[in-house]
Short mmCIF file of C-alpha atoms in Angstrom, two decimals:
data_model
loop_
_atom_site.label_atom_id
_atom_site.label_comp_id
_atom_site.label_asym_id
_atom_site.label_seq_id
_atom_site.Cartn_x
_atom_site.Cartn_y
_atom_site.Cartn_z
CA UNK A 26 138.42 37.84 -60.44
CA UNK A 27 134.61 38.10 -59.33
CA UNK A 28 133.56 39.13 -56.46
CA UNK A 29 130.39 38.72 -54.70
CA UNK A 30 130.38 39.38 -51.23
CA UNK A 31 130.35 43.30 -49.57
CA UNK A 32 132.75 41.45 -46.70
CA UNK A 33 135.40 41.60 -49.19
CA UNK A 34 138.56 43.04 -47.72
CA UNK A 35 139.09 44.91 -51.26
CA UNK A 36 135.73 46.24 -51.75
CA UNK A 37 135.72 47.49 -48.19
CA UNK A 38 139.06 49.56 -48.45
CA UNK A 39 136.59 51.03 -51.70
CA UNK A 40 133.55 51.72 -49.64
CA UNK A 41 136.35 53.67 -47.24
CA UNK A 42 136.52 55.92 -49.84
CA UNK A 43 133.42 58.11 -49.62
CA UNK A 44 135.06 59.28 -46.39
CA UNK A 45 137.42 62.70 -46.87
CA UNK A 46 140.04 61.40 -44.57
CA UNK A 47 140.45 57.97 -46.16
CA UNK A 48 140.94 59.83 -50.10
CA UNK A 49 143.90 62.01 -48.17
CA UNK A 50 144.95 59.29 -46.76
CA UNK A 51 145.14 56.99 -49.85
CA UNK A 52 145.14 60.06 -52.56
CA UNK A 53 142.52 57.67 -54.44
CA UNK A 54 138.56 58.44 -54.82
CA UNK A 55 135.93 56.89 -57.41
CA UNK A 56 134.66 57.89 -60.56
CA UNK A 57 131.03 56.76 -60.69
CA UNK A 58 129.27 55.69 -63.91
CA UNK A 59 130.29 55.99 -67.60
CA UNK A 60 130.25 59.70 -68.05
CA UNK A 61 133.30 59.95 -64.96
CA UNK A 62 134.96 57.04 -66.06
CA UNK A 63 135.32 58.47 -69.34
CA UNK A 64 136.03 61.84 -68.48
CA UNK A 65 138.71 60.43 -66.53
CA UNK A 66 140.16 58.61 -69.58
CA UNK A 67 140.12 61.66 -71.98
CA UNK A 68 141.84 63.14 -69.12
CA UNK A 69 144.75 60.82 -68.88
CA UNK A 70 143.60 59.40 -65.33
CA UNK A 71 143.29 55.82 -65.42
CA UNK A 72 141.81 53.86 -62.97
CA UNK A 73 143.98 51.58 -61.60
CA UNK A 74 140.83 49.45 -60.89
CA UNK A 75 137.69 49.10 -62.25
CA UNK A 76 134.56 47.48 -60.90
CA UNK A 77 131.67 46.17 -62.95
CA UNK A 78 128.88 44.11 -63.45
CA UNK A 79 127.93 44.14 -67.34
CA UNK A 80 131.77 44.75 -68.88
CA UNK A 81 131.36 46.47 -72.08
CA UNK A 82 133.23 48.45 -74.71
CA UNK A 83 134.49 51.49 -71.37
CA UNK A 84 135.86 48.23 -69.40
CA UNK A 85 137.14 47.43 -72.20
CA UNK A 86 138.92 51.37 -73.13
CA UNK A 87 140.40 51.20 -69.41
CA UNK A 88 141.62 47.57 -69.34
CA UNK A 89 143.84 48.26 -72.67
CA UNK A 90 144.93 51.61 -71.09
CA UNK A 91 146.33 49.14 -67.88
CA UNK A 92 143.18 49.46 -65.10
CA UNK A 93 142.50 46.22 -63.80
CA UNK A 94 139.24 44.41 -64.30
CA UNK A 95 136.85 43.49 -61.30
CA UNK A 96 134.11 41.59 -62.12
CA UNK A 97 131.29 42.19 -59.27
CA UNK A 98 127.87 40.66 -58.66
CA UNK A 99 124.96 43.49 -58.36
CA UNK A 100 124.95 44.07 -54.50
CA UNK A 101 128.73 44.44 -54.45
CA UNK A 102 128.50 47.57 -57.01
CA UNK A 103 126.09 48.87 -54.99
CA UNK A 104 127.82 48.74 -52.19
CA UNK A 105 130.70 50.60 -53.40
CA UNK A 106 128.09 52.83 -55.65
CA UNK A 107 128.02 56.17 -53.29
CA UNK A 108 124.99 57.21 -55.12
CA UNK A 109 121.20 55.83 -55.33
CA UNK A 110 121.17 54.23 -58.20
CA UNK A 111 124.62 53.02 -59.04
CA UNK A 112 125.80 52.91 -62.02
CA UNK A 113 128.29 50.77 -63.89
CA UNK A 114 131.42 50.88 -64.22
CA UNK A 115 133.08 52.09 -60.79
CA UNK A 116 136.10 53.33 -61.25
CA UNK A 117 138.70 54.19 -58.01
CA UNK A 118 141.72 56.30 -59.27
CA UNK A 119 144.66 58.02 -57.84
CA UNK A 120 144.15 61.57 -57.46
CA UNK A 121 146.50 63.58 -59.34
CA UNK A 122 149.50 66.19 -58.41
CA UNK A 123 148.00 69.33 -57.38
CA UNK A 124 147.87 72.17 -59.76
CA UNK A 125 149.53 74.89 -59.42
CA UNK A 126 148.46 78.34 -59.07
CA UNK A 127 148.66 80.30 -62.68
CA UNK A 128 148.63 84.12 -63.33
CA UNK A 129 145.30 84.20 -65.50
CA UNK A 130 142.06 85.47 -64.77
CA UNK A 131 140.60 83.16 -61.85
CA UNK A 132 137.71 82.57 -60.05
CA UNK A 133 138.28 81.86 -56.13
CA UNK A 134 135.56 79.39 -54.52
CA UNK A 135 136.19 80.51 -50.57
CA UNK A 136 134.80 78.31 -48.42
CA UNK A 137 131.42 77.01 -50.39
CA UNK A 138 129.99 73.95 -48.71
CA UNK A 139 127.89 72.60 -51.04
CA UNK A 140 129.49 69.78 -52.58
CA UNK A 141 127.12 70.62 -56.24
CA UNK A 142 127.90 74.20 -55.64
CA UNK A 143 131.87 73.69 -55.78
CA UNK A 144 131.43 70.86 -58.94
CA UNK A 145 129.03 73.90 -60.83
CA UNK A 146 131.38 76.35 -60.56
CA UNK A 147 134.67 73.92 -61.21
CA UNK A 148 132.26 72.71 -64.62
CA UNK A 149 131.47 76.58 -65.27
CA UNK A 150 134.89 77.81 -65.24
CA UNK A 151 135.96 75.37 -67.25
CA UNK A 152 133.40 75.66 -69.71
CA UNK A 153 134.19 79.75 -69.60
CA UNK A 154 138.52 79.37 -69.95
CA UNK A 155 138.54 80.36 -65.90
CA UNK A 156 141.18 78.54 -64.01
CA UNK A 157 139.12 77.83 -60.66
CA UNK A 158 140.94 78.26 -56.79
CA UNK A 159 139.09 77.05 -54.00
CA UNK A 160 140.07 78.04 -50.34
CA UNK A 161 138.29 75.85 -47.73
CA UNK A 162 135.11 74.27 -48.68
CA UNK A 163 133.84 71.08 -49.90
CA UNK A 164 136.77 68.27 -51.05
CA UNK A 165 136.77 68.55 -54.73
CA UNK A 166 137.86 65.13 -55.39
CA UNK A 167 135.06 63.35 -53.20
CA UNK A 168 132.08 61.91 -55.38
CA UNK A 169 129.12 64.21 -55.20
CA UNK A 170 131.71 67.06 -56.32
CA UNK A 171 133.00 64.93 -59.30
CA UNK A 172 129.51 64.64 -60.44
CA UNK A 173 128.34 68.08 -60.28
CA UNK A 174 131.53 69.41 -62.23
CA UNK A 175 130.15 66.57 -65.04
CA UNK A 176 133.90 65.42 -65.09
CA UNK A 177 135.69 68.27 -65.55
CA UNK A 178 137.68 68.49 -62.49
CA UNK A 179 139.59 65.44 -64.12
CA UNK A 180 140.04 67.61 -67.03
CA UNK A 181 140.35 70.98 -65.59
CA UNK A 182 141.54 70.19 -61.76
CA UNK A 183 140.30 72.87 -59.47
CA UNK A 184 143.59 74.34 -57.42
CA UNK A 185 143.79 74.66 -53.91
CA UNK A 186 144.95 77.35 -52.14
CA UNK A 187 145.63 77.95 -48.57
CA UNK A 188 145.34 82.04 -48.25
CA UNK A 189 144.67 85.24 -49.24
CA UNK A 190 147.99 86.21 -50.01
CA UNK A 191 148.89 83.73 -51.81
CA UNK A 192 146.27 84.94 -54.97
CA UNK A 193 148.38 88.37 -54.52
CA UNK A 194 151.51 86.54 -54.56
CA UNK A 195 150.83 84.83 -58.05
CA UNK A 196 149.97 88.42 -59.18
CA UNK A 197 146.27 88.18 -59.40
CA UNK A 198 143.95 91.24 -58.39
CA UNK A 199 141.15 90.11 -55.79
CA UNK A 200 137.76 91.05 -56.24
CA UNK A 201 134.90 90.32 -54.36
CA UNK A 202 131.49 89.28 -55.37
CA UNK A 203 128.88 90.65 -52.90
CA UNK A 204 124.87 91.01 -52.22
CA UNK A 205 125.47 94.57 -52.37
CA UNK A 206 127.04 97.69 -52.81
CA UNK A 207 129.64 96.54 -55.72
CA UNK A 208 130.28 97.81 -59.57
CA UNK A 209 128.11 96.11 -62.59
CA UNK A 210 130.46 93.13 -63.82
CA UNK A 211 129.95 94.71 -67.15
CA UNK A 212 131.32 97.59 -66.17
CA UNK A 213 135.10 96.33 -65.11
CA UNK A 214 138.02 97.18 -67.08
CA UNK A 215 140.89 94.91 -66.23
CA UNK A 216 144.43 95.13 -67.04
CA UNK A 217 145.90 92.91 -65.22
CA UNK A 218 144.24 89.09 -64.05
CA UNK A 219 141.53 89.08 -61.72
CA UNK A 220 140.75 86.68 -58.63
CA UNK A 221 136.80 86.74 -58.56
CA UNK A 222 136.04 85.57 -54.84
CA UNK A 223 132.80 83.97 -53.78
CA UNK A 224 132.01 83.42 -50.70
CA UNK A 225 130.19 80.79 -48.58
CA UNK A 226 126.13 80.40 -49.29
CA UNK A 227 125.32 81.93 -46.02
CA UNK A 228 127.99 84.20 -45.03
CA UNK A 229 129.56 85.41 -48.52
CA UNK A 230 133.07 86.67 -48.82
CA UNK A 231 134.23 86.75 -45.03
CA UNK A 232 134.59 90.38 -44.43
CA UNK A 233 138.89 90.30 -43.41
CA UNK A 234 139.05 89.47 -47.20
CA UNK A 235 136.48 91.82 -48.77
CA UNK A 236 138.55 94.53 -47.16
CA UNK A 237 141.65 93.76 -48.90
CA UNK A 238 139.79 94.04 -52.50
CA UNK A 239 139.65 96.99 -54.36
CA UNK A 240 136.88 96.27 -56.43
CA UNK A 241 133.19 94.26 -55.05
CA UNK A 242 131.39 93.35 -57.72
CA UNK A 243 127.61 93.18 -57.22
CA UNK A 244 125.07 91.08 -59.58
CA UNK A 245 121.89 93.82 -59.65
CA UNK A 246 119.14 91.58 -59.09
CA UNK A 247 115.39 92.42 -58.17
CA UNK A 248 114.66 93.81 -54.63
CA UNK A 249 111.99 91.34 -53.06
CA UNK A 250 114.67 88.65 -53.99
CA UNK A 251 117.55 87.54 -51.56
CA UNK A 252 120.38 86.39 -53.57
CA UNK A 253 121.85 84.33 -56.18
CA UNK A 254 123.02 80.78 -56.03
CA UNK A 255 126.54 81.17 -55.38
CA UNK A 256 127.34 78.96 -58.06
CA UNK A 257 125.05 80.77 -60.50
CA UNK A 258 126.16 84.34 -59.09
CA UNK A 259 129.91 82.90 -59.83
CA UNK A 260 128.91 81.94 -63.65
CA UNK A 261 126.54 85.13 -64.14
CA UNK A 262 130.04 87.13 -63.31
CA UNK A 263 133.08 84.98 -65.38
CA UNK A 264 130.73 85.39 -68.42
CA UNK A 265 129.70 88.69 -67.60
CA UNK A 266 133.58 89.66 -67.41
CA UNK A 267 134.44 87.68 -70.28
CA UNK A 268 138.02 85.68 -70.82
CA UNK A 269 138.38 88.29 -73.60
CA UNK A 270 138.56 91.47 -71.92
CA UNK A 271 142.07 90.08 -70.57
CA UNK A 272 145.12 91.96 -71.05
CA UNK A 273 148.00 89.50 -72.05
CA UNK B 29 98.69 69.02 -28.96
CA UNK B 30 102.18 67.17 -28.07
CA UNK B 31 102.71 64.52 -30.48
CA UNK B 32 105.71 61.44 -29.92
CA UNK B 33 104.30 59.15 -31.58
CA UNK B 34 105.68 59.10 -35.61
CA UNK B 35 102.97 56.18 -35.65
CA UNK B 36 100.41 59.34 -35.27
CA UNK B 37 97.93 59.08 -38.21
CA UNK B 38 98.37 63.14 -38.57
CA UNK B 39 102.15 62.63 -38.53
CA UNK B 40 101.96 59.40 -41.36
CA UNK B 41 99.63 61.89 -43.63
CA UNK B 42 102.29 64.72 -43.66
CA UNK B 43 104.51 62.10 -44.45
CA UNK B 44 103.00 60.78 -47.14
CA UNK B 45 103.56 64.81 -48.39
CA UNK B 46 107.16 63.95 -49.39
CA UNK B 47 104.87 61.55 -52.74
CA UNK B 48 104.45 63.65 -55.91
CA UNK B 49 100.65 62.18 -56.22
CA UNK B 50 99.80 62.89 -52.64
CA UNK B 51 100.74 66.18 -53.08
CA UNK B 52 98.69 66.98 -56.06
CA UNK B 53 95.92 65.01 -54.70
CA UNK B 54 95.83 66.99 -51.19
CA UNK B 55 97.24 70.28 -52.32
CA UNK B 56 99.56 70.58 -49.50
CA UNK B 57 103.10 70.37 -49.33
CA UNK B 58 105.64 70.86 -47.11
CA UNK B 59 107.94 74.01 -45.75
CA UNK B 60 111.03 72.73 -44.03
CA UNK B 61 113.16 75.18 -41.91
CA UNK B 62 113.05 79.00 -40.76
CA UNK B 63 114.12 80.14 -44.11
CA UNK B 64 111.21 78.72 -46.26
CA UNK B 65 108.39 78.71 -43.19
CA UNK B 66 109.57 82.45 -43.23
CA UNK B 67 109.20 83.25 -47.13
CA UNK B 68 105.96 81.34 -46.99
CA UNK B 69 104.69 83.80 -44.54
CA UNK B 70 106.23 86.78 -46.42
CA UNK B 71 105.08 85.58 -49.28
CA UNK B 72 101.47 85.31 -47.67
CA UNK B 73 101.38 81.81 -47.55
CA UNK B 74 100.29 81.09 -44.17
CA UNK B 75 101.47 77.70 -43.41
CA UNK B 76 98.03 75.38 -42.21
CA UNK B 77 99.77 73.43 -39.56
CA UNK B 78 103.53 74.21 -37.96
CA UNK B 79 105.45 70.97 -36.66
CA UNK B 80 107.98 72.33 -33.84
CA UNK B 81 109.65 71.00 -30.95
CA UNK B 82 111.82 74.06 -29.58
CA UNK B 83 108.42 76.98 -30.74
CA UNK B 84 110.10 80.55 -31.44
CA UNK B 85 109.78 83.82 -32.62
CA UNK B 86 108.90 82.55 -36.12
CA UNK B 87 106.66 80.16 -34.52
CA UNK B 88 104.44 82.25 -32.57
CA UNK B 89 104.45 84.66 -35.92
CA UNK B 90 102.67 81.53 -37.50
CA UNK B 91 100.04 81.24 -35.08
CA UNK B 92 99.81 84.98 -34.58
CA UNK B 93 98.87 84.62 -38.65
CA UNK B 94 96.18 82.14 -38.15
CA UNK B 95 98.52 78.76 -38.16
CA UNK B 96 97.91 75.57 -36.13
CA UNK B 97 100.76 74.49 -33.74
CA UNK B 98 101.54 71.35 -33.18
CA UNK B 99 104.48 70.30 -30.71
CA UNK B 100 106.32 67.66 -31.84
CA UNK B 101 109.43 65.18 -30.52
CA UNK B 102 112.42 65.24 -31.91
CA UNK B 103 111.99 62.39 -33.66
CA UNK B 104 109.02 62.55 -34.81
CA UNK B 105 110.13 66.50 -36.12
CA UNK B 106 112.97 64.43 -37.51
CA UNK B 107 110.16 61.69 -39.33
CA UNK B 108 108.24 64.65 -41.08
CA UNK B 109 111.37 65.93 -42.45
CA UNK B 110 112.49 65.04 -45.84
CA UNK B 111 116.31 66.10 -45.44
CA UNK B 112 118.81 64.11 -43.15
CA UNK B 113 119.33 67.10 -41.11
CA UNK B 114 115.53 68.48 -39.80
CA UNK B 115 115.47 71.93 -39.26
CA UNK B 116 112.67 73.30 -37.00
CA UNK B 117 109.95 74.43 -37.94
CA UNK B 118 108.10 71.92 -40.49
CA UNK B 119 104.84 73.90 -42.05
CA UNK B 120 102.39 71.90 -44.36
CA UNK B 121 100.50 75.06 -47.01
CA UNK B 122 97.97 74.65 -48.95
CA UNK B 123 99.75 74.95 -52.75
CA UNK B 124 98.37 78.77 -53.48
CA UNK B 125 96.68 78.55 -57.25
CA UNK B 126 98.59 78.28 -60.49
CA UNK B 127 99.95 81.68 -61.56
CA UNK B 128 98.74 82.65 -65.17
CA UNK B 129 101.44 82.94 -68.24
CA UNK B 130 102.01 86.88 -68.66
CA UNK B 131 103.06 88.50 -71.73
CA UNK B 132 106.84 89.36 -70.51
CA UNK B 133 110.10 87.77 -70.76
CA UNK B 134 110.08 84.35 -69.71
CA UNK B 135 112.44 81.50 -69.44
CA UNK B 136 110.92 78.37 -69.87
CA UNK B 137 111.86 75.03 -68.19
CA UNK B 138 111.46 72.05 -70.83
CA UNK B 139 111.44 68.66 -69.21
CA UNK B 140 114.18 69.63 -66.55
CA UNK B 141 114.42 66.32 -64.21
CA UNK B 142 116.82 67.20 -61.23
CA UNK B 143 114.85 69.38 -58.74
CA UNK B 144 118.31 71.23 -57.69
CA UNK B 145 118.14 72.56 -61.03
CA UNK B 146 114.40 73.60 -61.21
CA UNK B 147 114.52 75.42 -58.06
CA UNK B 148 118.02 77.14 -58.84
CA UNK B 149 116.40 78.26 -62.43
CA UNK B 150 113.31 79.49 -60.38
CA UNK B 151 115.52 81.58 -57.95
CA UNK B 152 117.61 82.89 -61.06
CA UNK B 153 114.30 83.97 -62.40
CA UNK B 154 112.92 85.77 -59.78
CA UNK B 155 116.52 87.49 -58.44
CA UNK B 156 116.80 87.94 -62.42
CA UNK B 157 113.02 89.22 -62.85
CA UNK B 158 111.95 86.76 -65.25
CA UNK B 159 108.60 85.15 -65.28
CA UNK B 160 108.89 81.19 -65.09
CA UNK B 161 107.38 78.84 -67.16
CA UNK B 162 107.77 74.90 -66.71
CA UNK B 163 106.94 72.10 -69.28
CA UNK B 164 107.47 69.21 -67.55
CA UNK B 165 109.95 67.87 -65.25
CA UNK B 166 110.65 68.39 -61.58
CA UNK B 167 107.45 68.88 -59.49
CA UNK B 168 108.20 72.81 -58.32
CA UNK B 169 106.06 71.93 -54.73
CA UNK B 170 108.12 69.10 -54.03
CA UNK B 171 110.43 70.14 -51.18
CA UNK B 172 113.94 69.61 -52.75
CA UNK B 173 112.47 72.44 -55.38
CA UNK B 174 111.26 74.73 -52.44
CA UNK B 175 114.69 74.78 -50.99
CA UNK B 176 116.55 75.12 -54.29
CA UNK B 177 114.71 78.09 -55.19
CA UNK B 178 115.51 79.50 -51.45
CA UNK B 179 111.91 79.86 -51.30
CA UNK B 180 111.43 82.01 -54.61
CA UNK B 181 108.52 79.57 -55.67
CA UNK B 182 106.60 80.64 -52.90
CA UNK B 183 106.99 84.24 -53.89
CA UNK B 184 107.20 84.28 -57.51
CA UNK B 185 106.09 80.67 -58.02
CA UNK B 186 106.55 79.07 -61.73
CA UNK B 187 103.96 78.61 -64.55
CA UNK B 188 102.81 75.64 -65.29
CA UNK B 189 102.74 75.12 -69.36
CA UNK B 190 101.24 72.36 -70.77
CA UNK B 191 102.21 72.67 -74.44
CA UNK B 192 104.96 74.87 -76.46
CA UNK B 193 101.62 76.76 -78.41
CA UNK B 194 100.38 78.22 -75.05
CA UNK B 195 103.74 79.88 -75.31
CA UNK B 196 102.63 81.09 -79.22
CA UNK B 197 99.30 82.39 -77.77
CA UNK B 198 100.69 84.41 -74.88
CA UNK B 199 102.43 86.34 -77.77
CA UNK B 200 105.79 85.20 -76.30
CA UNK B 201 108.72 84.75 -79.72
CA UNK B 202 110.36 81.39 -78.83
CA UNK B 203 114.20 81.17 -78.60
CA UNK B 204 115.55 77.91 -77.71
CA UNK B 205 119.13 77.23 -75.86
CA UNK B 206 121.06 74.87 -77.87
CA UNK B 207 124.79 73.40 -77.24
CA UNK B 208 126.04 75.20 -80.85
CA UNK B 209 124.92 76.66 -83.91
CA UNK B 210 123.38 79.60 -82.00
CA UNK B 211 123.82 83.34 -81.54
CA UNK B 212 125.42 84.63 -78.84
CA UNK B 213 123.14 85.94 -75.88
CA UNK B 214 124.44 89.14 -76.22
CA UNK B 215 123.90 89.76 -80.25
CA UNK B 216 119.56 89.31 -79.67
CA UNK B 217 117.77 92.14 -79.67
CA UNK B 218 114.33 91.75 -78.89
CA UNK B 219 111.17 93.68 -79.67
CA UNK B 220 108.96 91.56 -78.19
CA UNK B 221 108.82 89.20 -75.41
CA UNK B 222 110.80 85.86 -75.76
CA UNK B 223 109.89 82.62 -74.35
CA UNK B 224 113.72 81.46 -73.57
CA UNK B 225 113.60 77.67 -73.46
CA UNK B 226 116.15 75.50 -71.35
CA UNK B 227 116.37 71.75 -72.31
CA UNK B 228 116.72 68.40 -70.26
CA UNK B 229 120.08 68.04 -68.50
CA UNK B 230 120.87 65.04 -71.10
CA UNK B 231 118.88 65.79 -74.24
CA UNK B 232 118.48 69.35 -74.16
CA UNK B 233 115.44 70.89 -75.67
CA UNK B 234 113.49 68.70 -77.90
CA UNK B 235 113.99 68.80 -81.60
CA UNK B 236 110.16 69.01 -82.20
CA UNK B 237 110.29 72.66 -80.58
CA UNK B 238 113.71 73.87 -81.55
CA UNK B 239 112.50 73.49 -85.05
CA UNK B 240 109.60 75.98 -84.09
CA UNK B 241 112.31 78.45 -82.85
CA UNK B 242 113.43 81.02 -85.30
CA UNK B 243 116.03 82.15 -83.06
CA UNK B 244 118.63 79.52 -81.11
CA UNK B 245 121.07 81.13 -78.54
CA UNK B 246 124.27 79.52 -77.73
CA UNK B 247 126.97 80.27 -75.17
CA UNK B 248 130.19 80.08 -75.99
CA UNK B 249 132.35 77.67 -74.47
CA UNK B 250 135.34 75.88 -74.15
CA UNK B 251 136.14 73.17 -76.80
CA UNK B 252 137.29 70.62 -74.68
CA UNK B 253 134.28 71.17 -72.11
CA UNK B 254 130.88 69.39 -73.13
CA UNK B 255 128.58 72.25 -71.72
CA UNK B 256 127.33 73.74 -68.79
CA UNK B 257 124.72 72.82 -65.80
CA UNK B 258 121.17 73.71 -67.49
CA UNK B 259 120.38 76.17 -64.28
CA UNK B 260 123.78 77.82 -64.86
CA UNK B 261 123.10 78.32 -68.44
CA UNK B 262 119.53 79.62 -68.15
CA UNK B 263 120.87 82.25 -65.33
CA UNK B 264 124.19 83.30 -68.38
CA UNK B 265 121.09 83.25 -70.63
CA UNK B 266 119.28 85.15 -68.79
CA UNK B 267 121.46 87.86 -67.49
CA UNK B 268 123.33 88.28 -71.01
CA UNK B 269 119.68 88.77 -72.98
CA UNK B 270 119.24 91.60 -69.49
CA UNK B 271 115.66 92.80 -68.30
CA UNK B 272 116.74 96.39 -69.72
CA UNK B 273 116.80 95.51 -73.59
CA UNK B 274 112.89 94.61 -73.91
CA UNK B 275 110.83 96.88 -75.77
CA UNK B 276 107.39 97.01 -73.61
#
């Protein structure tokens, strides 16, 4: 099969697919460029179709593993390439089951809108043995997230979570991270798992949830400066806490 | 002055602002938004000319400080901004003059490309108080940097390092960031000033200088994760090695 024109039925149902509603709708999104459509692979997603100019040995990897082949002239990967400068292959897969909630030591994205702010901190608790939560914010399976987590949502799927209680409920302790007024992160002894919350860029933590932690955390940083990133701040504090300071 | 035209000849030089060379060549670039037109001026960087349509508080601050005004339509506001969304006001400054390399912990940026991850490192660096040194990469005046670094370059702007020996003869030890076969950030201690260098998001920091390093750092991750964002690991870096543990 080659395809060559962007009027294609099949590769407009792709393009679709850079909109939120369309990947609920479908529970498919793409994985852009080598690095995604390998991740994706080591992570036991395969796409169930793969578009591509140049083939190669990765076209190759997911047509043995059962994704089917599209061969596509140079516009038509660029028109279902959500980025710049697309890159070969494009891969569209189905999302997978939800995760569920665990009782370890978690870090709780509420309401970040940044789609590279959500993929950091889904690629730095993952790095760091975190399982990541996100309430509200940016759509962890669309593209720009995928990329900023460098694949590891495949690997590591962030889990989504739909309130407050629900962290209590699978036995975790909430803490909030805020601008001001919280304990060192080195200074927290924890015996049973945390939830780390933090909040939005602008607004933080909203304040109905800050009030049902017992512990705020605070980052000390220098006084003529604002804030932290709140993907950085969110790193700075799961290393800071360390996955080994756990109580089993 | 009420300009609608975006076919203005003052309107197509500010445009041309958003080019790398025209910046360098004019030393001007651009402050997009309340946020950065508002460090600028805290950071005593009075903007030259202000682009608004709806004027202000912060607007009549500018002029107040010595700023031109120039009333704009919306789309020609909307044809001097660089992001999709144009917040009001636009200032054009006059880059202030390159900050000199200080003896005094420093985290240096080798040949980071992605200009979310310069400014992120430079805001980590100032919240962090770290000085800021750049070899290569990202243009730190370019406007994606400005709003990365929520303005932090305009306060505590980054020092531009042409070679790794200018590092040498600030009396700065070298330590580079490597992927493994470092020490753990939180085993150094330093008795005198490090120049902590971050590497390329793909290639990390060249060979030819990690071979000049006597000490390499490494954070520990996960096996199964390839490694972090380089802004996120510069910030772990940075935090872990602490301002506190320096001998002055």
């Amino acid at each position: 099969m080659l395809i060559s024109s962007t009027a294609n039925e099949r590769i407009k149902a792709v393009r679709r697919l850079r909109r939120g509603r369309e990947r609920r709708q479908t529970s498919r999104t793409l994985v852009e460029g080598p690095n995604l459509v390998s991740a994706a692979l080591g992570a036991g997603v395969v796409p169930v179709d793969v578009y591509t100019v140049a083939g190669g040995a990765l076209v190759a990897r997911c047509e043995a593993a059962g994704s089917t082949i599209v061969e596509v002239s140079g516009p038509v990967l660029e028109a279902v390439s959500t980025t710049v400068e697309p890159q070969d292959p494009v891969g569209v897969i189905v999302i997978p089951e939800p995760a569920r909630l665990e009782t370890r030591r978690t870090v709780v994205a509420v309401e970040i809108s940044d789609p590279g702010n959500v993929g950091t901190l889904i690629r730095s608790a993952g790095a760091l043995g975190w399982q990541i939560a996100l309430i509200g914010g940016a759509d962890p399976w669309s593209p720009k997230v995928l990329r900023a987590s460098a694949g590891v949502q495949l690997s590591h799927p962030a889990v989504a979570v739909t309130s407050f209680e629900q962290l209590l409920t699978a036995g975790l302790r909430p803490v909030a991270a805020t601008v001001s007024g919280g304990r060192d992160p080195g200074s927290l002894e924890e015996h049973q798992p945390i939830a780390l919350l933090i909040g939005n860029e602008s607004h933080g933590v909203p304040p109905v949830m800050v009030e049902r932690c017992e512990i705020l955390l605070t980052i000390p940083i220098a006084q003529n400066v604002e804030s932290l990133n709140a993907a950085v701040a969110g790193a700075i504090a799961m290393f800071s806490l360390g996955a080994g300071k756990e109580s089993e």
